[in-house]
mmCIF file of C-alpha atoms in Angstrom:
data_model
loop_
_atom_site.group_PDB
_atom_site.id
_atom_site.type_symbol
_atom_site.label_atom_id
_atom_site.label_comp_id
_atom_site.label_asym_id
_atom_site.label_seq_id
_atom_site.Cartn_x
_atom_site.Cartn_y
_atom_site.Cartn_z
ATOM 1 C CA UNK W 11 0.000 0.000 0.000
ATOM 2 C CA UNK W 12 2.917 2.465 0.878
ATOM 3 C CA UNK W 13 4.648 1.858 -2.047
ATOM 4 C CA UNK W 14 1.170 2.468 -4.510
ATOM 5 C CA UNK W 15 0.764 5.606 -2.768
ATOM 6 C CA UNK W 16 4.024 6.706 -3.129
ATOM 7 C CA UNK W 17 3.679 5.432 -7.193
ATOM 8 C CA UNK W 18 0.731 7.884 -7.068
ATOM 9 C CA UNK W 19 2.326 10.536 -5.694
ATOM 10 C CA UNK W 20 5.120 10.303 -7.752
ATOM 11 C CA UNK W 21 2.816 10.372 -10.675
ATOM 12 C CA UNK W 22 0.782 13.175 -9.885
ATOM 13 C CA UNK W 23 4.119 15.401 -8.980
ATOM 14 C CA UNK W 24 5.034 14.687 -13.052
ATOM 15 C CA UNK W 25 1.856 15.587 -14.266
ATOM 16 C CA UNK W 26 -0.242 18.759 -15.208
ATOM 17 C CA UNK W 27 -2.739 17.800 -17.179
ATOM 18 C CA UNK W 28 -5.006 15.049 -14.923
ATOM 19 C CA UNK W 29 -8.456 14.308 -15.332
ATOM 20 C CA UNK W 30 -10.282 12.628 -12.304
ATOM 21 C CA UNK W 31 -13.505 10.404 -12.721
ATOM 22 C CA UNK W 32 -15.374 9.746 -10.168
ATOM 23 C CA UNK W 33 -18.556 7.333 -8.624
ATOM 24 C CA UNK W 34 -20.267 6.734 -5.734
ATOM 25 C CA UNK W 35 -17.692 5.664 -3.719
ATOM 26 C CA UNK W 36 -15.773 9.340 -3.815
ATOM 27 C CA UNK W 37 -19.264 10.262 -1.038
ATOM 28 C CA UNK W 38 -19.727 7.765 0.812
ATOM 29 C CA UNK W 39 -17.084 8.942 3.266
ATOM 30 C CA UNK W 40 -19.173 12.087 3.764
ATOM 31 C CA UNK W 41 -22.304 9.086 4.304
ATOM 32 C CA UNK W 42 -24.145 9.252 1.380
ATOM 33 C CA UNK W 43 -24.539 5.295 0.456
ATOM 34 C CA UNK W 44 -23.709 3.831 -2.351
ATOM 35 C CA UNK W 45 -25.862 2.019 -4.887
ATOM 36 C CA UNK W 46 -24.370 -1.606 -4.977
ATOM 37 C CA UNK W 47 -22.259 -2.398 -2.217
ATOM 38 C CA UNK W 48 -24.024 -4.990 0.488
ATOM 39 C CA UNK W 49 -25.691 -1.846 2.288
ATOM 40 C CA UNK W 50 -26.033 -0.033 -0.646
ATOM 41 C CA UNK W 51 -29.745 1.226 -2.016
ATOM 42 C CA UNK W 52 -29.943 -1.318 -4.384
ATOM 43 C CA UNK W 53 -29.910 -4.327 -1.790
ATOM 44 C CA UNK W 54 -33.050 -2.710 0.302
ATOM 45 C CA UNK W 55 -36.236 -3.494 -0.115
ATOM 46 C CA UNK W 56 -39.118 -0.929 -1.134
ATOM 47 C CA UNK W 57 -42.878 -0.930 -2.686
ATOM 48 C CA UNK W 58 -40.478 -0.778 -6.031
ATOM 49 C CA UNK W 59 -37.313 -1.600 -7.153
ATOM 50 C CA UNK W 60 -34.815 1.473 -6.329
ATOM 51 C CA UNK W 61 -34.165 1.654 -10.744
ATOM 52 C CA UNK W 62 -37.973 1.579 -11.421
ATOM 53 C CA UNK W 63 -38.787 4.114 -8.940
ATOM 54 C CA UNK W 64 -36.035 6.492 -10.216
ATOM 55 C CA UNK W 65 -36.915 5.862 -14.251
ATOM 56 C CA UNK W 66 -38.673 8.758 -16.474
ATOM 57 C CA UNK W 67 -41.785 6.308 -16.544
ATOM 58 C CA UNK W 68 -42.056 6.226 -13.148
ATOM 59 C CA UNK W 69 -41.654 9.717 -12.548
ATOM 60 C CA UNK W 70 -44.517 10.718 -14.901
ATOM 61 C CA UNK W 71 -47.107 7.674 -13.980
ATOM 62 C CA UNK W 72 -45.861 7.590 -10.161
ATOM 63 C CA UNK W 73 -45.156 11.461 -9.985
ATOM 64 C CA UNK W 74 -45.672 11.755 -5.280
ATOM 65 C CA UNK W 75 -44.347 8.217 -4.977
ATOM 66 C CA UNK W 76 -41.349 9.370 -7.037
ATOM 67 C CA UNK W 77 -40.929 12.485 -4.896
ATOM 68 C CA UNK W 78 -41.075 10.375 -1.728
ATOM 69 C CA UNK W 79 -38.260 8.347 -2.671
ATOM 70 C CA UNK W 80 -36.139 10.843 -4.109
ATOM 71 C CA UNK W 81 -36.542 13.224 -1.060
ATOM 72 C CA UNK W 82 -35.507 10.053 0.851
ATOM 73 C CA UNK W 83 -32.907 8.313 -0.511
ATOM 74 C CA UNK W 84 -31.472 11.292 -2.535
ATOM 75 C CA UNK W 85 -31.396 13.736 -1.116
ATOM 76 C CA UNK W 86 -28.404 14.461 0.880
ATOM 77 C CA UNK W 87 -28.324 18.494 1.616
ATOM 78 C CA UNK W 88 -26.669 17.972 5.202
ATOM 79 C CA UNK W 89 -23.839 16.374 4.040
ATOM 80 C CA UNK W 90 -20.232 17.597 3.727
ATOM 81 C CA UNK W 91 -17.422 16.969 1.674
ATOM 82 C CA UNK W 92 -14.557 14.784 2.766
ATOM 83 C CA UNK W 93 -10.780 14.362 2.459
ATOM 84 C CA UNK W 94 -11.186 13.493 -1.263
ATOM 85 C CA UNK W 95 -13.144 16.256 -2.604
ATOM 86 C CA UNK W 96 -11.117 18.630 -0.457
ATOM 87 C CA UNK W 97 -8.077 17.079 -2.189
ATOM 88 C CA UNK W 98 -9.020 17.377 -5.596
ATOM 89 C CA UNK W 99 -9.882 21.197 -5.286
ATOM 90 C CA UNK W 100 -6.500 21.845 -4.382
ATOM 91 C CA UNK W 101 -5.047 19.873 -7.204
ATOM 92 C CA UNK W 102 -7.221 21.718 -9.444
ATOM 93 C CA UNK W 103 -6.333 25.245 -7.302
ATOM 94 C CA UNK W 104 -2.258 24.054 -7.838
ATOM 95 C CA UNK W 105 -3.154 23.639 -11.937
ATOM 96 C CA UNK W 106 -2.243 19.959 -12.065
ATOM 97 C CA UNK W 107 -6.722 19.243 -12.480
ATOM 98 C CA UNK W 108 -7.990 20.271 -15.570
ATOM 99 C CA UNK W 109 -11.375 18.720 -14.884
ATOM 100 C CA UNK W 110 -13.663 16.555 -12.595
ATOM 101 C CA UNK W 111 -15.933 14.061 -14.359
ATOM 102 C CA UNK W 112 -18.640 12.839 -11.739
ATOM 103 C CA UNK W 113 -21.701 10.312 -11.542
ATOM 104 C CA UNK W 114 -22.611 12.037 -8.623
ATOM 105 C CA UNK W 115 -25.434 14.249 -7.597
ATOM 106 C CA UNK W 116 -25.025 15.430 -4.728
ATOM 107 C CA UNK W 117 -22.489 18.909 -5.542
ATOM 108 C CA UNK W 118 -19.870 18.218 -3.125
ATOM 109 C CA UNK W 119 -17.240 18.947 -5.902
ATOM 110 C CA UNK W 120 -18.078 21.890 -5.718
ATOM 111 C CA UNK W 121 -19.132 22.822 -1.777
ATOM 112 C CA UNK W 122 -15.267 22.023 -1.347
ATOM 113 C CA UNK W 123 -14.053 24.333 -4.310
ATOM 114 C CA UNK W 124 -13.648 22.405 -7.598
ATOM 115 C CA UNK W 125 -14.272 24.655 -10.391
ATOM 116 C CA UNK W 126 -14.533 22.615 -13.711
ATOM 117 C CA UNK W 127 -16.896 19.710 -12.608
ATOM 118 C CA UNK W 128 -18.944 18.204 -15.067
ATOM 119 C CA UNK W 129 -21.714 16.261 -13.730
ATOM 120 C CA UNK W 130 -22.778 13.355 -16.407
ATOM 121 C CA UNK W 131 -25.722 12.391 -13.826
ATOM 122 C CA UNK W 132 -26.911 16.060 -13.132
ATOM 123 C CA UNK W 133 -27.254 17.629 -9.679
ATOM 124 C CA UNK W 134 -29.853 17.691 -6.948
ATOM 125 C CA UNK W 135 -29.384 21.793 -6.485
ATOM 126 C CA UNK W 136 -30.510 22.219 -10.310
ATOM 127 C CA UNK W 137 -34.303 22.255 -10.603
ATOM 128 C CA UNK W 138 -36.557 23.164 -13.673
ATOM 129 C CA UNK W 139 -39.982 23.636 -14.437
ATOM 130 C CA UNK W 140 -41.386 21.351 -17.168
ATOM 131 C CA UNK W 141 -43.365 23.287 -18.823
ATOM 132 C CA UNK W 142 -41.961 26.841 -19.006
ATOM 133 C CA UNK W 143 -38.364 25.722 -17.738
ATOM 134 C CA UNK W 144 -37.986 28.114 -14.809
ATOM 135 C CA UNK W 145 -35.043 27.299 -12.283
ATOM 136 C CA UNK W 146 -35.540 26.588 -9.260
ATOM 137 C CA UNK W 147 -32.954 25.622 -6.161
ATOM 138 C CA UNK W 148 -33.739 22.733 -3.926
ATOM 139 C CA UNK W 149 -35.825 24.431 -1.491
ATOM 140 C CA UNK W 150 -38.927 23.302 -4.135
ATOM 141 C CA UNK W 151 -38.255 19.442 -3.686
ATOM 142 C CA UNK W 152 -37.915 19.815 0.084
ATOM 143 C CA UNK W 153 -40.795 21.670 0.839
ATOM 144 C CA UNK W 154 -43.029 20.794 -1.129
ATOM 145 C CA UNK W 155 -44.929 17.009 -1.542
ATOM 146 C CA UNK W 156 -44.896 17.939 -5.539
ATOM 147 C CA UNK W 157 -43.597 21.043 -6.686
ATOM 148 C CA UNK W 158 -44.550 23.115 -8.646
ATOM 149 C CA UNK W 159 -43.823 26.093 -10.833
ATOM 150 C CA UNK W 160 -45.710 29.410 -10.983
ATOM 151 C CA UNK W 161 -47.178 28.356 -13.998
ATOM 152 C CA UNK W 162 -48.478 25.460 -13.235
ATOM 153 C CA UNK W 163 -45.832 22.926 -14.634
ATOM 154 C CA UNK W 164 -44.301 20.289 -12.636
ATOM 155 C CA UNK W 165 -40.884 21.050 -11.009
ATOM 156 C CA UNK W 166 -38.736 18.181 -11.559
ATOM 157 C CA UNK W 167 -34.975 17.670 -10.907
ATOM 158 C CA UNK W 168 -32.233 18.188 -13.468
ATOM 159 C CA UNK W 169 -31.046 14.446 -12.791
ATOM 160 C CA UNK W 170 -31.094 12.019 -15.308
ATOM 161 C CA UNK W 171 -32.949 9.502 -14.762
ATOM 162 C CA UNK W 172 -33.489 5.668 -15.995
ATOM 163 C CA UNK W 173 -34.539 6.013 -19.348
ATOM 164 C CA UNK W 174 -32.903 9.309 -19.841
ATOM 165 C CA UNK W 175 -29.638 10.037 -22.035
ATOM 166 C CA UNK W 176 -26.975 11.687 -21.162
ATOM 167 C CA UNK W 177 -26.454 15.545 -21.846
ATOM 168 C CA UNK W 178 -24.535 15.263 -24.729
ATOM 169 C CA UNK W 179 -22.384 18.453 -24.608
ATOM 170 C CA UNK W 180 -21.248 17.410 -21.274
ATOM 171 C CA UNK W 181 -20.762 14.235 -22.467
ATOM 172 C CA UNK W 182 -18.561 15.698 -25.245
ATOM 173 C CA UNK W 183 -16.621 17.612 -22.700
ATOM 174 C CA UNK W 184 -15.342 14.610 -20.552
ATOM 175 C CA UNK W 185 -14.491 12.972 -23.819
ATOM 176 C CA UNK W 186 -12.855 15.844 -24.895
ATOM 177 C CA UNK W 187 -10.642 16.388 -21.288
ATOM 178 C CA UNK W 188 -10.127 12.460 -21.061
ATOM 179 C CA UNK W 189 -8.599 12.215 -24.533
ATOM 180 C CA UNK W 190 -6.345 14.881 -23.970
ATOM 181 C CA UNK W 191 -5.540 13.750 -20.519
ATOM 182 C CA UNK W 192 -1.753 12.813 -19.405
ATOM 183 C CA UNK W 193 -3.141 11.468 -16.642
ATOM 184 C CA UNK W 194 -6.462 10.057 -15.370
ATOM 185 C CA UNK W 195 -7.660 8.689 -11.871
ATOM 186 C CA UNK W 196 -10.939 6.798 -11.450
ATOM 187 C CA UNK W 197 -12.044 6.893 -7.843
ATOM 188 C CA UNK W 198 -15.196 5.193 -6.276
ATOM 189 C CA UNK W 199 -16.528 3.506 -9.351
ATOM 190 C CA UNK W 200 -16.742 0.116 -10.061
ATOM 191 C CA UNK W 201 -16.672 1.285 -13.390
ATOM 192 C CA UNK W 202 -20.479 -0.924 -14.146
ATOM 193 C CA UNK W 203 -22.642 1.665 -15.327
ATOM 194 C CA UNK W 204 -22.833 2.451 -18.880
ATOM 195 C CA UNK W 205 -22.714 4.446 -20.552
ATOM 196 C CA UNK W 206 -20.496 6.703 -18.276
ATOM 197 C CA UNK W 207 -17.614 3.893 -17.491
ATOM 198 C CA UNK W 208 -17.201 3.961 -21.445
ATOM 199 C CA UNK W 209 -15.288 7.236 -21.087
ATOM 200 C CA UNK W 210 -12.428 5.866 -19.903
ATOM 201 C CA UNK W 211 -11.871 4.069 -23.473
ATOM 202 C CA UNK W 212 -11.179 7.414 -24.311
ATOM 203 C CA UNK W 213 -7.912 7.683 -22.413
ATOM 204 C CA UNK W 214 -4.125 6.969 -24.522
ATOM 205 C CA UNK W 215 -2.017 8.012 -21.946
ATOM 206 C CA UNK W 216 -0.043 5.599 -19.678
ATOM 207 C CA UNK W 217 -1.318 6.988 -16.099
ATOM 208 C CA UNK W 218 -4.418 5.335 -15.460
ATOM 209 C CA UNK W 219 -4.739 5.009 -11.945
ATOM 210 C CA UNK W 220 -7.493 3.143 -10.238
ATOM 211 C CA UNK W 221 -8.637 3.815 -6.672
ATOM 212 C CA UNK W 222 -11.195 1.792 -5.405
ATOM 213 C CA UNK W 223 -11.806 -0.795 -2.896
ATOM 214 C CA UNK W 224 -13.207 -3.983 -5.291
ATOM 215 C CA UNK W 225 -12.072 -4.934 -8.577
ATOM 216 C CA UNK W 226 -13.160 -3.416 -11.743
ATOM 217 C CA UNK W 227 -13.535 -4.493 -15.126
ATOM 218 C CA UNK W 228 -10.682 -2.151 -16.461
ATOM 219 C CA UNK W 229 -8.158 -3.676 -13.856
ATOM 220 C CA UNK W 230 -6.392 -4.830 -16.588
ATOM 221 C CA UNK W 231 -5.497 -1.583 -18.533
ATOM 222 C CA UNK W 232 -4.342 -0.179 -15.216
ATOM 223 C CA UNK W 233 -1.131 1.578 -14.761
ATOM 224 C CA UNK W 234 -1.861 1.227 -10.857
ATOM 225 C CA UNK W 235 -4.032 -0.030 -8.688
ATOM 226 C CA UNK W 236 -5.364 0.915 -4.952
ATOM 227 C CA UNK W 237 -7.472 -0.681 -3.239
ATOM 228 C CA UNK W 238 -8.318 1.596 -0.465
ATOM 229 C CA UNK W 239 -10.047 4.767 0.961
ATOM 230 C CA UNK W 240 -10.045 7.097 -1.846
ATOM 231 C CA UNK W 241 -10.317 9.841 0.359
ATOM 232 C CA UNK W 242 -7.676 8.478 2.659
ATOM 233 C CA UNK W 243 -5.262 8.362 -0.084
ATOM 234 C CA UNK W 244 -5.729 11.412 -1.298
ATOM 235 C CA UNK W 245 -6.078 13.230 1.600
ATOM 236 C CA UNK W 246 -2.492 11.641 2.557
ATOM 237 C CA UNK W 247 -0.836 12.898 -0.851
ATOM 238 C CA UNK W 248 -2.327 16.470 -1.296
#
């Protein structure tokens, strides 16, 4: 383990061009849960399977029982960011990050300073009206059982949900950063959800760095491997 970290170190020192991407596992130190690990939302049970209550479908057909969930098993506004986002804004702040690619929703990229975060899964803090697309903050989803606009639309979160594509310009950013990365570290992702573990394909360079406590299915085209606390071994070398 000593000797990986100091690899890492050693690589990051070299480079000043990195590109991190990001999953799950990069907040669960701050105790959001994961999706798939043995506690994670997927292995609970509900009225509805965690995927079907979060799909487009469901949302439209479903629209309070939707809101329930999200409000309780998305929503994460209390939470903080931890040694690894903290980390990453001061690689970014010391111009060795060029960008943050995250499956995450929950804008702690951000709360602990990263600038350039692009956020292939949306955010909880972006809200729009369906109808006349007014923005709204959060506030909306807390407060009320189904919110709504001004107008009359339905308020729904700028998340993508089952069913959903991607937003393709961001999309074309994190291929575009990725590509053009020396560097690239994937944190907290077992690297399982499509099409957003795809991006990595995208990488030539040879510093690909993998931090993440289970094995992946791009172990093999690893430069180095951790298998550890991402924000422990970050925090350790920033």
């Amino acid at each position: 383990m000593e000797k990986a970290t100091e690899a890492l170190r050693d690589l990051i020192s070299g480079s000043d061009n990195i590109v991190f991407f990001g999953g799950a596992g990069v907040s669960t130190e701050s105790g959001i849960p994961d999706f798939r690990s043995e506690d994670g939302l997927y292995n609970q049970e509900y009225e509805h399977p965690p995927e079907v209550m979060l799909s487009r479908s469901f949302f439209q057909s479903n629209t309070k029982l939707f809101y329930d969930f999200y409000r309780g098993k998305m929503l994460h506004t209390n939470i903080k960011p931890n040694q690894a986002h903290f980390a990453l804004a001061k690689l970014e702040s010391d111009g060795k990050l060029k960008a943050i690619v995250t499956q995450n929703i929950d804008g702690l990229h951000q709360m602990a300073g990263s600038k350039n975060v692009l956020e292939l899964h949306g955010s909880v803090y972006s809200n729009y009206c369906m109808k006349c697309k007014k923005l709204y903050d959060v506030d909306i989803i807390i407060s009320a059982e189904i919110p709504m606009c001004e107008c009359g639309g339905i308020v729904k979160p700028d998340v993508v949900l089952y069913e959903e594509a991607l937003n393709q310009g961001i999309l074309a950013q994190a291929v575009k950063y990725i590509s053009q990365a020396d560097m690239l570290i994937v944190g907290g992702t077992s690297l399982s959800v499509y099409p957003a573990a795809q991006l990595i394909t995208y990488y030539k360079g040879s510093s690909l760095v993998l931090i993440n406590k289970s094995e992946t299915p791009y172990d093999k085209r690893a430069d180095l491997i951790i298998r550890s606390s991402i924000g422990g071994v970050l925090g350790e070398i920033v």
